[in-house]
Coordinates of C-alpha atoms and ligand atoms in Angstrom, one line a residue:
Chain A
M1 CA -15.3 -22.3 -18.3
N2 CA -12.7 -19.6 -18.8
A3 CA -11.0 -18.0 -15.8
I4 CA -10.0 -15.0 -17.9
E5 CA -11.4 -13.6 -21.2
V6 CA -9.8 -10.5 -22.7
Q7 CA -11.0 -8.8 -25.9
G8 CA -9.4 -5.9 -27.7
L9 CA -7.7 -4.7 -24.5
T10 CA -5.7 -1.5 -24.9
K11 CA -3.9 0.7 -22.5
R12 CA -2.6 4.2 -23.3
Y13 CA -0.7 6.2 -20.8
K14 CA -0.9 10.0 -21.2
K15 CA -2.2 9.6 -24.8
S16 CA 1.2 8.9 -26.4
V17 CA 2.5 5.7 -24.7
V18 CA 0.6 2.6 -25.9
A19 CA 1.6 0.0 -23.3
V20 CA -1.0 -2.6 -24.5
E21 CA -2.6 -2.7 -27.9
D22 CA -5.6 -4.7 -28.9
A23 CA -4.8 -7.8 -26.8
S24 CA -7.2 -10.7 -26.9
F25 CA -6.8 -14.1 -25.2
T26 CA -8.6 -16.6 -23.0
V27 CA -7.3 -18.6 -20.0
P28 CA -9.3 -21.7 -19.4
Q29 CA -9.9 -22.7 -15.8
G30 CA -7.2 -24.9 -14.4
T31 CA -4.5 -24.0 -16.9
A32 CA -1.2 -22.4 -16.1
F33 CA -1.0 -19.6 -18.5
G34 CA 2.2 -17.7 -19.2
L35 CA 2.6 -14.3 -20.6
L36 CA 6.2 -14.1 -21.8
G37 CA 7.7 -10.8 -22.9
P38 CA 10.8 -8.6 -22.4
I39 CA 11.1 -5.7 -20.0
G40 CA 8.5 -3.0 -20.9
A41 CA 6.4 -5.2 -23.1
G42 CA 3.3 -4.3 -21.2
K43 CA 2.8 -7.5 -19.0
S44 CA 2.3 -5.6 -15.8
S45 CA -0.1 -3.2 -17.5
I46 CA -2.3 -6.2 -18.4
I47 CA -2.2 -7.6 -14.9
N48 CA -3.0 -4.2 -13.5
M49 CA -6.1 -4.1 -15.7
L50 CA -7.1 -7.6 -14.8
L51 CA -7.0 -6.6 -11.1
N52 CA -8.8 -3.3 -11.6
F53 CA -5.7 -1.3 -10.4
I54 CA -5.8 0.8 -13.6
R55 CA -8.6 1.3 -16.1
P56 CA -8.4 0.0 -19.7
S57 CA -8.4 2.6 -22.5
A58 CA -10.4 0.2 -24.6
G59 CA -11.5 -3.4 -24.7
T60 CA -13.3 -5.8 -22.3
I61 CA -12.1 -8.1 -19.5
K62 CA -14.1 -11.0 -17.9
T63 CA -12.6 -12.7 -14.9
L64 CA -14.3 -15.7 -13.4
D65 CA -17.4 -14.7 -15.4
R66 CA -17.6 -11.2 -14.1
E67 CA -17.0 -7.9 -16.0
I68 CA -13.9 -6.0 -14.9
P69 CA -13.9 -3.3 -13.7
A70 CA -17.7 -3.1 -13.0
Q71 CA -18.1 -6.4 -11.2
F72 CA -14.5 -6.7 -9.8
H73 CA -15.8 -6.5 -6.2
E74 CA -17.9 -9.7 -6.8
V75 CA -14.8 -11.8 -7.6
R76 CA -11.9 -10.3 -5.8
H77 CA -12.2 -12.7 -2.9
R78 CA -11.6 -15.6 -5.3
I79 CA -8.4 -14.1 -6.8
G80 CA -4.8 -14.1 -5.4
Y81 CA -2.1 -11.7 -6.5
L82 CA 1.7 -11.8 -6.2
P83 CA 3.1 -8.4 -7.1
E84 CA 6.5 -8.1 -8.8
R85 CA 8.0 -6.6 -5.6
P86 CA 5.4 -7.3 -2.9
G87 CA 4.9 -4.4 -0.5
F88 CA 4.4 -5.0 3.2
Y89 CA 4.3 -2.9 6.3
G90 CA 8.0 -2.9 7.2
N91 CA 7.5 -1.8 10.8
F92 CA 5.4 -4.9 11.5
S93 CA 6.4 -8.5 11.8
A94 CA 5.7 -10.9 8.9
E95 CA 3.1 -12.5 11.1
R96 CA 1.3 -9.2 11.9
N97 CA 1.3 -8.4 8.2
L98 CA -0.3 -11.7 7.3
R99 CA -2.8 -11.4 10.2
F100 CA -3.8 -8.0 8.9
F101 CA -4.3 -9.2 5.3
A102 CA -6.2 -12.3 6.6
N103 CA -8.6 -10.1 8.5
L104 CA -9.3 -8.1 5.3
S105 CA -9.6 -11.3 3.3
D106 CA -12.4 -12.6 5.7
V107 CA -10.2 -15.4 7.1
R108 CA -11.8 -15.7 10.5
E109 CA -12.0 -19.3 11.5
E110 CA -8.7 -21.0 12.1
R111 CA -6.8 -17.9 11.1
E112 CA -3.8 -18.7 13.2
E113 CA -3.6 -22.3 12.0
K114 CA -3.8 -21.1 8.4
I115 CA -1.1 -18.5 8.9
K116 CA 1.1 -21.1 10.4
K117 CA 0.5 -23.4 7.5
L118 CA 1.3 -20.7 5.0
F119 CA 4.6 -19.8 6.7
K120 CA 5.5 -23.5 6.4
L121 CA 4.4 -23.7 2.8
A122 CA 6.3 -20.6 1.9
G123 CA 9.5 -21.9 3.7
L124 CA 9.5 -19.0 6.1
E125 CA 9.3 -21.0 9.4
G126 CA 11.3 -19.3 12.1
K127 CA 10.9 -15.9 10.5
E128 CA 7.4 -15.2 11.6
T129 CA 8.3 -12.5 14.1
T130 CA 11.0 -10.8 12.1
L131 CA 10.1 -7.3 11.0
V132 CA 9.4 -7.3 7.2
R133 CA 11.8 -4.5 6.6
A134 CA 14.6 -6.9 7.5
Y135 CA 13.3 -9.4 4.9
S136 CA 15.3 -10.1 1.7
L137 CA 13.5 -9.8 -1.7
G138 CA 13.3 -13.6 -1.9
D139 CA 11.7 -13.8 1.5
R140 CA 9.3 -11.0 0.6
K141 CA 8.3 -12.9 -2.5
R142 CA 7.7 -16.0 -0.3
L143 CA 5.6 -13.9 2.1
G144 CA 3.9 -12.4 -1.0
I145 CA 2.8 -15.9 -2.0
A146 CA 1.6 -16.6 1.5
A147 CA -0.4 -13.4 1.4
A148 CA -1.8 -14.3 -2.0
M149 CA -2.9 -17.7 -0.8
L150 CA -4.7 -16.5 2.4
N151 CA -8.1 -16.6 0.7
E152 CA -7.5 -19.9 -1.1
P153 CA -7.9 -18.3 -4.5
E154 CA -9.2 -20.1 -7.6
L155 CA -7.1 -17.8 -9.8
L156 CA -3.6 -16.7 -8.9
I157 CA -2.1 -13.8 -10.8
L158 CA 1.7 -13.7 -10.6
D159 CA 3.9 -10.8 -11.8
E160 CA 7.5 -11.9 -12.4
P161 CA 7.6 -14.5 -9.6
S162 CA 11.2 -15.5 -10.2
T163 CA 12.8 -12.1 -10.9
G164 CA 15.5 -11.0 -8.5
L165 CA 15.9 -14.4 -6.8
D166 CA 19.0 -16.5 -6.4
P167 CA 18.9 -20.0 -8.1
Q168 CA 17.8 -21.8 -5.0
G169 CA 15.1 -19.2 -4.1
R170 CA 13.9 -19.3 -7.7
R171 CA 13.6 -23.1 -7.6
D172 CA 11.7 -23.1 -4.3
I173 CA 9.3 -20.4 -5.4
M174 CA 8.6 -22.1 -8.8
A175 CA 8.1 -25.5 -7.2
L176 CA 5.6 -23.9 -4.8
I177 CA 3.7 -22.2 -7.6
H178 CA 3.7 -25.4 -9.6
E179 CA 2.3 -27.3 -6.6
L180 CA -0.6 -24.9 -6.4
N181 CA -1.5 -25.4 -10.1
V182 CA -1.4 -29.2 -9.6
H183 CA -4.1 -28.5 -6.9
D184 CA -6.4 -26.9 -9.5
V185 CA -5.5 -23.2 -9.0
T186 CA -5.6 -21.4 -12.4
L187 CA -2.3 -19.5 -12.9
F188 CA -1.7 -16.3 -14.9
L189 CA 2.0 -15.8 -14.8
A190 CA 3.8 -12.9 -16.4
T191 CA 7.6 -13.3 -16.9
H192 CA 10.5 -12.4 -19.0
N193 CA 12.1 -15.7 -18.2
V194 CA 11.5 -18.5 -20.7
R195 CA 12.5 -21.1 -18.1
D196 CA 9.6 -20.1 -15.9
I197 CA 7.3 -20.9 -18.8
A198 CA 9.0 -24.2 -19.6
E199 CA 8.8 -25.3 -16.0
I200 CA 5.3 -24.3 -15.0
C201 CA 3.1 -23.2 -17.8
D202 CA 0.8 -25.3 -20.1
V203 CA 0.1 -22.5 -22.5
V204 CA 2.1 -19.4 -23.4
A205 CA 1.4 -16.2 -25.2
T206 CA 4.4 -14.0 -26.1
M207 CA 4.2 -10.3 -25.8
R208 CA 6.3 -7.6 -27.4
A209 CA 5.8 -3.8 -27.4
G210 CA 2.2 -4.0 -26.3
H211 CA 1.2 -6.8 -28.7
V212 CA 0.1 -10.2 -27.4
A213 CA 0.6 -13.1 -29.9
A214 CA -1.9 -16.0 -30.1
P215 CA -1.3 -18.5 -27.3
T216 CA 0.4 -21.9 -28.1
T217 CA 1.0 -24.9 -25.9
T218 CA 4.3 -24.7 -24.1
K219 CA 5.4 -28.0 -25.7
D220 CA 5.0 -26.5 -29.2
F221 CA 6.6 -23.3 -28.1
V222 CA 9.7 -24.9 -26.6
A223 CA 10.1 -27.2 -29.6
D224 CA 9.8 -24.1 -31.8
V225 CA 12.4 -22.2 -29.8
R226 CA 15.1 -24.8 -29.6
G227 CA 14.4 -26.6 -32.9
K228 CA 14.1 -30.4 -33.2
T229 CA 17.7 -31.2 -32.1
V230 CA 19.3 -30.4 -28.8
Q231 CA 22.9 -30.8 -27.7
L232 CA 23.7 -32.0 -24.2
E233 CA 27.1 -31.4 -22.7
A234 CA 28.0 -34.0 -20.1
D235 CA 31.0 -34.1 -17.8
I236 CA 31.5 -37.6 -16.5
A237 CA 34.3 -38.5 -14.1
N238 CA 34.7 -42.1 -15.1
I239 CA 33.7 -42.2 -18.7
N240 CA 33.9 -45.7 -20.3
E241 CA 32.5 -47.7 -23.2
R242 CA 29.6 -49.2 -21.0
I243 CA 28.4 -45.6 -20.3
L244 CA 28.6 -44.5 -23.9
Q245 CA 26.7 -47.6 -24.9
A246 CA 24.0 -46.7 -22.4
I247 CA 23.7 -43.2 -23.8
R248 CA 23.5 -44.5 -27.4
S249 CA 20.5 -46.5 -26.3
V250 CA 18.4 -43.4 -25.3
K251 CA 15.6 -42.8 -27.8
G252 CA 16.3 -40.1 -30.3
V253 CA 20.1 -39.9 -29.9
K254 CA 21.6 -38.9 -33.2
S255 CA 25.3 -38.6 -32.6
I256 CA 27.8 -38.6 -29.7
Q257 CA 31.0 -36.6 -29.9
C258 CA 33.4 -38.0 -27.4
E259 CA 35.6 -34.8 -27.2
G260 CA 34.0 -33.1 -24.2
L261 CA 31.2 -35.6 -24.6
K262 CA 28.6 -33.7 -26.7
I263 CA 25.5 -35.6 -27.3
S264 CA 23.1 -34.6 -30.1
L265 CA 19.6 -35.8 -29.8
E266 CA 16.0 -35.2 -30.8
Y267 CA 14.4 -32.9 -28.3
R268 CA 11.5 -34.0 -26.2
P269 CA 10.5 -32.9 -22.7
G270 CA 12.3 -34.7 -20.0
I271 CA 15.2 -35.8 -22.3
N272 CA 17.7 -34.3 -19.8
E273 CA 16.4 -36.5 -16.9
D274 CA 16.4 -39.6 -19.2
V275 CA 20.1 -39.1 -20.1
N276 CA 21.0 -38.4 -16.5
Y277 CA 19.2 -41.6 -15.5
V278 CA 21.0 -44.0 -17.9
I279 CA 24.4 -42.5 -17.2
T280 CA 23.9 -43.0 -13.5
R281 CA 22.5 -46.5 -13.9
A282 CA 25.6 -47.5 -16.0
G283 CA 27.7 -46.4 -13.0
G284 CA 28.8 -43.0 -14.4
R285 CA 29.6 -40.3 -12.0
L286 CA 28.0 -37.3 -13.6
R287 CA 29.6 -34.0 -12.6
S288 CA 27.4 -31.8 -14.8
L289 CA 24.9 -32.1 -17.6
H290 CA 23.5 -29.1 -19.4
E291 CA 21.8 -28.3 -22.7
S292 CA 23.7 -26.3 -25.2
P293 CA 22.4 -23.9 -26.1
S294 CA 20.3 -23.5 -23.0
L295 CA 16.6 -22.7 -23.5
E296 CA 17.3 -19.0 -22.7
E297 CA 20.2 -18.8 -25.2
A298 CA 18.0 -20.4 -27.8
Y299 CA 15.2 -18.0 -27.0
V300 CA 17.5 -15.0 -27.3
R301 CA 18.9 -16.3 -30.6
K302 CA 15.3 -16.7 -31.9
M303 CA 14.4 -13.2 -30.9
G304 CA 17.3 -12.0 -32.9
G305 CA 19.2 -10.9 -29.8
R306 CA 16.7 -8.2 -29.1
T307 CA 15.7 -7.5 -25.5
R308 CA 12.9 -5.1 -26.3
Chain B
M1 CA -22.1 -11.1 9.2
S2 CA -24.3 -8.4 7.8
E3 CA -22.9 -5.9 5.4
F4 CA -22.8 -3.2 8.0
T5 CA -20.9 -5.2 10.7
E6 CA -18.7 -6.5 7.9
S7 CA -17.5 -3.0 6.9
A8 CA -17.4 -1.8 10.5
Y9 CA -15.1 -4.7 11.3
K10 CA -12.8 -3.9 8.3
F11 CA -12.8 -0.3 9.3
L12 CA -11.5 -1.3 12.8
V13 CA -8.9 -3.5 11.2
I14 CA -7.6 -0.6 9.1
A15 CA -7.8 1.9 12.0
Q16 CA -5.9 -0.4 14.3
K17 CA -3.2 -1.0 11.7
D18 CA -2.7 2.7 10.9
F19 CA -2.8 3.7 14.6
E20 CA -0.1 1.2 15.3
S21 CA 2.0 2.3 12.3
A22 CA 1.4 6.0 13.1
V23 CA 2.6 5.9 16.7
K24 CA 5.8 4.1 15.7
T25 CA 6.8 6.7 13.2
K26 CA 9.7 9.2 13.9
R27 CA 7.4 12.1 13.0
F28 CA 4.9 11.1 15.7
I29 CA 7.6 10.8 18.3
I30 CA 9.4 14.1 17.3
F31 CA 6.3 16.3 17.0
G32 CA 4.6 14.5 19.9
V33 CA 7.5 15.2 22.2
I34 CA 7.6 18.9 21.1
F35 CA 3.9 19.1 21.6
V36 CA 4.1 17.7 25.2
L37 CA 7.0 20.0 26.0
L38 CA 5.2 23.1 24.7
A39 CA 2.1 22.1 26.6
L40 CA 4.1 21.8 29.8
V41 CA 5.9 25.1 29.3
G42 CA 2.6 26.8 28.5
A43 CA 1.0 25.4 31.6
Y44 CA 4.0 26.5 33.7
Y45 CA 3.9 30.1 32.4
G46 CA 0.1 30.1 32.8
N47 CA 0.4 29.1 36.4
A48 CA 3.1 31.7 36.9
D49 CA 0.6 34.3 35.6
V50 CA -2.0 33.2 38.1
A51 CA 0.5 33.6 40.9
R52 CA 1.3 37.1 39.7
S53 CA -2.5 37.7 39.5
I54 CA -2.4 39.4 36.1
A55 CA -5.5 41.1 34.7
P56 CA -8.0 39.0 32.8
I57 CA -7.9 39.1 29.0
S58 CA -11.1 39.4 27.0
G59 CA -12.4 35.9 26.0
A60 CA -9.7 34.0 28.1
P61 CA -10.5 32.4 31.4
N62 CA -10.2 34.7 34.4
P63 CA -6.9 33.9 36.3
A64 CA -8.5 34.8 39.6
T65 CA -11.7 32.8 39.4
Q66 CA -10.6 30.0 36.9
P67 CA -6.9 29.5 37.7
V68 CA -6.6 26.0 36.3
N69 CA -8.6 26.7 33.2
Y70 CA -6.5 29.8 32.7
A71 CA -3.2 27.9 32.8
I72 CA -4.6 25.3 30.4
S73 CA -5.6 28.2 28.0
V74 CA -2.0 29.4 28.0
S75 CA -0.9 25.8 27.4
Y76 CA -3.2 25.6 24.4
S77 CA -1.8 28.8 22.9
Y78 CA 1.7 27.4 23.2
S79 CA 1.1 23.9 21.8
E80 CA -1.9 23.9 19.5
I81 CA 0.1 24.8 16.4
V82 CA 2.4 21.8 16.9
L83 CA -0.6 19.6 17.4
T84 CA -1.9 20.6 13.9
I85 CA 1.5 20.0 12.4
L86 CA 1.4 16.6 14.0
A87 CA -2.0 15.9 12.5
L88 CA -0.7 17.0 9.1
A89 CA 2.5 15.0 9.5
L90 CA 0.6 11.8 10.1
S91 CA -1.8 12.2 7.3
Y92 CA -0.1 14.0 4.4
D93 CA 1.2 10.8 2.8
A94 CA -1.3 8.3 4.2
L95 CA -2.6 7.3 0.8
S96 CA 0.4 8.1 -1.5
G97 CA 2.6 6.3 1.0
E98 CA 0.6 3.1 0.7
R99 CA 0.9 3.5 -3.1
S100 CA 4.7 4.0 -3.1
A101 CA 5.2 1.2 -0.5
R102 CA 3.2 -0.9 -2.9
T103 CA 0.8 -2.0 -0.1
L104 CA -2.2 -0.3 -1.7
V105 CA -2.5 -3.0 -4.3
Q106 CA -2.4 -5.6 -1.5
L107 CA -5.4 -3.8 0.1
V108 CA -7.6 -3.2 -2.9
V109 CA -7.3 -6.8 -4.2
R110 CA -9.1 -7.8 -1.1
P111 CA -12.8 -7.3 -0.2
I112 CA -12.6 -3.8 1.2
T113 CA -13.9 -0.5 -0.1
R114 CA -11.7 2.6 -0.5
R115 CA -14.1 4.5 1.7
T116 CA -13.3 2.1 4.6
I117 CA -9.5 2.5 4.0
L118 CA -9.9 6.3 4.0
F119 CA -12.1 6.6 7.1
G120 CA -10.0 3.9 8.9
K121 CA -7.0 6.1 8.4
F122 CA -8.9 9.3 9.5
V123 CA -9.9 7.7 12.8
A124 CA -6.4 6.2 13.3
Y125 CA -4.7 9.6 13.1
L126 CA -7.4 11.2 15.2
A127 CA -6.8 8.5 17.8
A128 CA -3.0 9.1 17.6
A129 CA -2.8 12.9 17.6
G130 CA -6.1 13.5 19.5
G131 CA -5.3 10.8 22.0
L132 CA -1.9 12.4 22.8
F133 CA -3.6 15.7 23.2
V134 CA -6.4 14.5 25.4
I135 CA -4.1 12.5 27.7
T136 CA -1.6 15.4 28.0
T137 CA -4.3 17.9 28.8
L138 CA -6.1 15.7 31.4
V139 CA -2.7 15.0 33.1
L140 CA -1.9 18.8 33.1
Y141 CA -5.4 19.6 34.4
I142 CA -5.2 17.2 37.2
G143 CA -1.6 18.1 38.0
L144 CA -2.3 21.8 38.1
S145 CA -5.3 21.2 40.4
I146 CA -3.2 19.2 42.8
T147 CA -0.1 21.5 42.8
T148 CA -2.2 24.7 43.2
R149 CA -4.6 23.0 45.6
T150 CA -7.6 24.2 43.6
V151 CA -10.7 22.3 43.0
P152 CA -12.1 23.4 39.7
S153 CA -15.9 24.0 39.6
S154 CA -18.0 21.5 37.7
S155 CA -18.7 24.1 35.1
D156 CA -15.0 24.7 34.7
V157 CA -14.5 21.0 34.1
G158 CA -17.4 21.1 31.6
Y159 CA -15.7 24.0 29.8
L160 CA -12.5 22.0 29.7
I161 CA -14.2 19.1 28.0
L162 CA -15.9 21.4 25.6
S163 CA -12.6 23.1 24.7
M164 CA -11.0 19.7 24.1
G165 CA -13.8 18.9 21.7
I166 CA -13.0 22.1 19.8
I167 CA -9.3 21.3 19.6
L168 CA -10.2 17.8 18.4
L169 CA -12.3 19.3 15.6
Y170 CA -9.4 21.6 14.8
V171 CA -7.1 18.5 14.6
M172 CA -9.6 16.7 12.4
S173 CA -9.6 19.5 9.9
F174 CA -5.8 19.2 9.5
I175 CA -6.1 15.4 9.2
A176 CA -8.7 16.0 6.5
I177 CA -6.4 18.5 4.7
G178 CA -3.5 15.9 5.0
L179 CA -5.7 13.2 3.5
L180 CA -6.7 15.5 0.6
I181 CA -3.0 16.3 -0.1
S182 CA -2.3 12.6 0.0
S183 CA -5.1 11.7 -2.4
L184 CA -3.8 14.2 -4.9
T185 CA -0.1 13.3 -4.9
R186 CA 1.7 10.1 -6.1
T187 CA 4.9 10.1 -4.1
S188 CA 5.7 10.8 -0.5
L189 CA 8.0 13.7 -1.5
D190 CA 5.3 15.3 -3.6
S191 CA 3.0 14.9 -0.6
L192 CA 5.5 16.6 1.7
L193 CA 5.9 19.5 -0.7
G194 CA 2.1 19.7 -0.9
A195 CA 1.7 19.7 2.9
V196 CA 4.4 22.5 3.3
F197 CA 2.8 24.5 0.5
V198 CA -0.7 24.3 2.1
W199 CA 0.6 25.1 5.5
I200 CA 2.4 28.3 4.2
L201 CA -0.6 29.1 2.0
L202 CA -3.0 29.1 5.0
L203 CA -0.7 31.5 6.9
I204 CA -0.3 33.8 3.9
L205 CA -4.0 33.9 3.3
T206 CA -4.7 34.7 6.9
Y207 CA -2.0 37.5 7.0
A208 CA -3.2 38.8 3.7
G209 CA -6.8 38.8 4.9
V210 CA -5.9 40.7 8.1
A211 CA -3.7 43.2 6.2
L212 CA -6.2 43.8 3.5
G213 CA -9.0 44.1 6.0
L214 CA -7.1 46.6 8.2
G215 CA -6.1 48.5 5.1
A216 CA -9.7 48.8 4.0
I217 CA -10.9 50.2 7.3
N218 CA -7.7 52.4 7.8
L219 CA -6.7 50.9 11.1
S220 CA -3.3 49.8 12.4
P221 CA -3.0 46.4 14.0
T222 CA -4.2 46.2 17.6
S223 CA -4.6 43.3 19.9
D224 CA -8.4 43.2 19.1
I225 CA -8.7 43.1 15.4
P226 CA -12.2 44.3 14.3
Y227 CA -12.8 41.4 11.8
A228 CA -16.5 42.2 11.8
Q229 CA -15.8 45.5 10.0
F230 CA -13.6 43.9 7.3
P231 CA -14.8 43.8 3.7
G232 CA -16.1 40.4 2.5
Y233 CA -13.0 39.3 0.6
A234 CA -10.8 40.0 3.6
K235 CA -13.1 38.0 5.9
I236 CA -13.1 35.1 3.5
L237 CA -9.3 35.0 3.3
V238 CA -9.2 34.8 7.1
W239 CA -12.0 32.3 7.4
I240 CA -10.3 29.8 5.0
N241 CA -7.8 28.9 7.8
P242 CA -9.5 26.5 10.2
G243 CA -7.4 28.1 12.9
S244 CA -9.4 31.3 12.6
H245 CA -12.4 29.3 14.0
N246 CA -10.5 27.9 16.9
V247 CA -12.7 28.8 19.9
A248 CA -11.1 26.5 22.4
I249 CA -9.8 29.2 24.7
Q250 CA -13.1 31.1 24.9
S251 CA -14.7 27.7 25.6
L252 CA -12.3 27.2 28.5
A253 CA -13.6 30.5 29.9
G254 CA -17.2 29.6 29.2
D255 CA -17.5 32.8 27.2
F256 CA -19.9 32.1 24.4
F257 CA -20.6 35.7 23.5
K258 CA -17.2 36.9 22.3
L259 CA -16.8 37.2 18.5
T260 CA -13.9 35.3 17.0
S261 CA -12.8 36.2 13.5
G262 CA -15.9 38.4 13.4
L263 CA -18.2 35.3 13.9
N264 CA -20.2 34.2 16.9
Y265 CA -19.5 31.0 18.7
S266 CA -21.8 28.6 17.1
V267 CA -21.0 29.8 13.6
N268 CA -17.3 29.2 14.3
V269 CA -18.1 25.7 15.4
I270 CA -20.1 25.2 12.1
F271 CA -17.1 26.5 10.1
L272 CA -14.8 24.2 12.0
I273 CA -16.9 21.2 11.1
A274 CA -17.1 22.5 7.5
S275 CA -13.3 22.7 7.3
I276 CA -13.2 18.9 8.1
L277 CA -15.8 18.0 5.4
V278 CA -14.6 20.4 2.7
P279 CA -11.2 18.6 2.3
L280 CA -12.5 15.1 3.2
I281 CA -15.1 14.8 0.4
P282 CA -12.8 15.6 -2.4
A283 CA -10.1 13.4 -0.8
Y284 CA -12.6 10.5 -1.0
Y285 CA -13.5 11.4 -4.6
F286 CA -9.9 11.6 -5.8
F287 CA -8.8 8.5 -3.9
N288 CA -11.6 6.5 -5.3
R289 CA -10.7 7.5 -8.9
S290 CA -7.0 7.1 -8.6
D291 CA -4.9 4.1 -9.9
A292 CA -3.7 1.7 -7.2
V293 CA -0.2 1.4 -8.7
Ligands
LIG1 N1 2.1 4.9 -15.2 C1 2.7 4.9 -16.4 N2 2.8 6.0 -17.1 C2 3.4 6.0 -18.3 N3 3.9 5.0 -18.9 C3 3.9 3.8 -18.3 C4 3.2 3.7 -17.0 N4 3.3 2.4 -16.6 C5 4.0 1.7 -17.6 N5 4.3 2.6 -18.6 C6 5.0 2.2 -19.8 O1 4.2 1.2 -20.5 C7 5.1 0.2 -21.0 C8 4.7 -1.2 -20.5 O2 5.0 -1.2 -19.1 P1 4.7 -2.5 -18.2 O3 5.2 -2.2 -16.8 O4 3.3 -2.9 -18.4 O5 5.7 -3.6 -18.8 P2 6.2 -4.9 -18.3 O6 6.1 -5.9 -19.4 O7 5.5 -5.3 -17.1 O8 7.7 -4.6 -18.0 P3 8.7 -5.1 -16.8 O9 9.3 -6.4 -17.2 O10 9.6 -4.0 -16.6 O11 7.8 -5.3 -15.6 C9 6.5 0.6 -20.7 O12 7.0 1.3 -21.8 C10 6.3 1.6 -19.6 O13 7.3 2.6 -19.6
LIG2 MG1 6.2 -5.7 -15.0

């Protein structure tokens, strides 16, 4: 079954601005679907139509087998939503906010236990009684995820979950989201960050200026973006022949340039971890290991340096 | 739970949240304090009038026979405008504020109707503004009875309760106006401008109605304006303002025969109720159709 089916979806604002044009795609249940596009591509407009916040100008939407907008009220209790910048009642504590939304989401039995669990899951323990207006954006996003999880949704719709976070906050949030998908929650994730896609999504559809391209698997997409060959730049404190030998043994290695230790190899998912593993096993003290160009750089290059 | 208890429960959840939010706002504290001060000052002057045994005014309680009700009527006349400003100040950005704080989307993704959101807010603001009014008035009434050593008659107490009901209707009409403004605007600033505009417009319409009416019957302003003799268009201009149907003071006197704005008592009460429904119905319509983002 499909969690989302979209056909010919179009959104015009004030006649002239076409934010989404003739978009069609399906999201099978259980997948992590990524909508990747630059700022202003129309990602939020699609999400806002999926959630009945705005009305489509044309086209049809089916979410969990119900027509949107007509039957939205029949499925909304099965959907969770993380806004790009989650809004809460700033004068209330985080706990009071969650309790309020829990009451609206029909969480009655074991409400307090559930809220406690979600604070833990979201990494907000100890901040339960803090007023939300004192929360950082990162903490707001965590609280947003907790709020989106209150009703144990089958489908979680996330608008730019990683935007505006520091590296650590980003990693935590993405791990949290990935964990949910592992436990069978269908994800619909809009982002302009290609790393979000690579880390979490099974399927990706790119979006540009209102147009949604046909979805592909993330594997194919990443391979297409970075090409067949990737270069890894390693900084090893105690480089020696034994370590080099170990690196040469990794499957797909094409050449090793000892100056600055640049390793060219055939790309496959997890290649980074593999190289890291053999170096460490050979007694190498790895100071850093990164892909060059990074996935983001490769993506920007592929898009011809355009951001719109 | 049945569908009815379900929506009644959600209605209470919203009302409780908005009541708590409302009483924590600066506007509630500022206008609330001004209201209480004016009510006190009014009661003080009213009581001073009683001591000087001034002559009774048509429609108002008689200072000689209804001293406490009289003092409360002066208190009303000092403070009721601020009470309506308070009602408007709480409600004018109730819906647009949820939109700009991006909490509206968090509400409407959940199983709750917009009708429940709207009426929850209505009741929350009534509880905040009306609650402050009821408590202040009861405290003043008891305080005045004790300090002047008068025991109000049971009919005077009945008139007090009736007059409070009238003031509450008056407050509700301004909450409804605020909710309408809030359903038509997208940002809190637009809502504020809308509220100020409506406030001034109501005053201008009333003054225009009185001026046009007096002009039409060639009379200069007196304390008793003969609204009944006004031409229809002048009456309508006056009647648009819910304040022109405020019969709280004559209720305090138990005088149900005096005409107010050229209308008899029960018609004024009907107009007051209408001035709640007339803004509230379109507020619901516009809110229901509006985007959540
Ligand atoms: N309410 C609106 N009225 C007019 N134009 C709008 C409105 N909302 C969005 N737009 C326009 O529609 C286009 C798509 O906007 P949308 O927010 O859907 O993009 P996005 O991909 O989510 O971008 P971002 O990365 O900034 O969130 C943009 O050009 C935007 O300016
Ligand atoms: Mg967006």
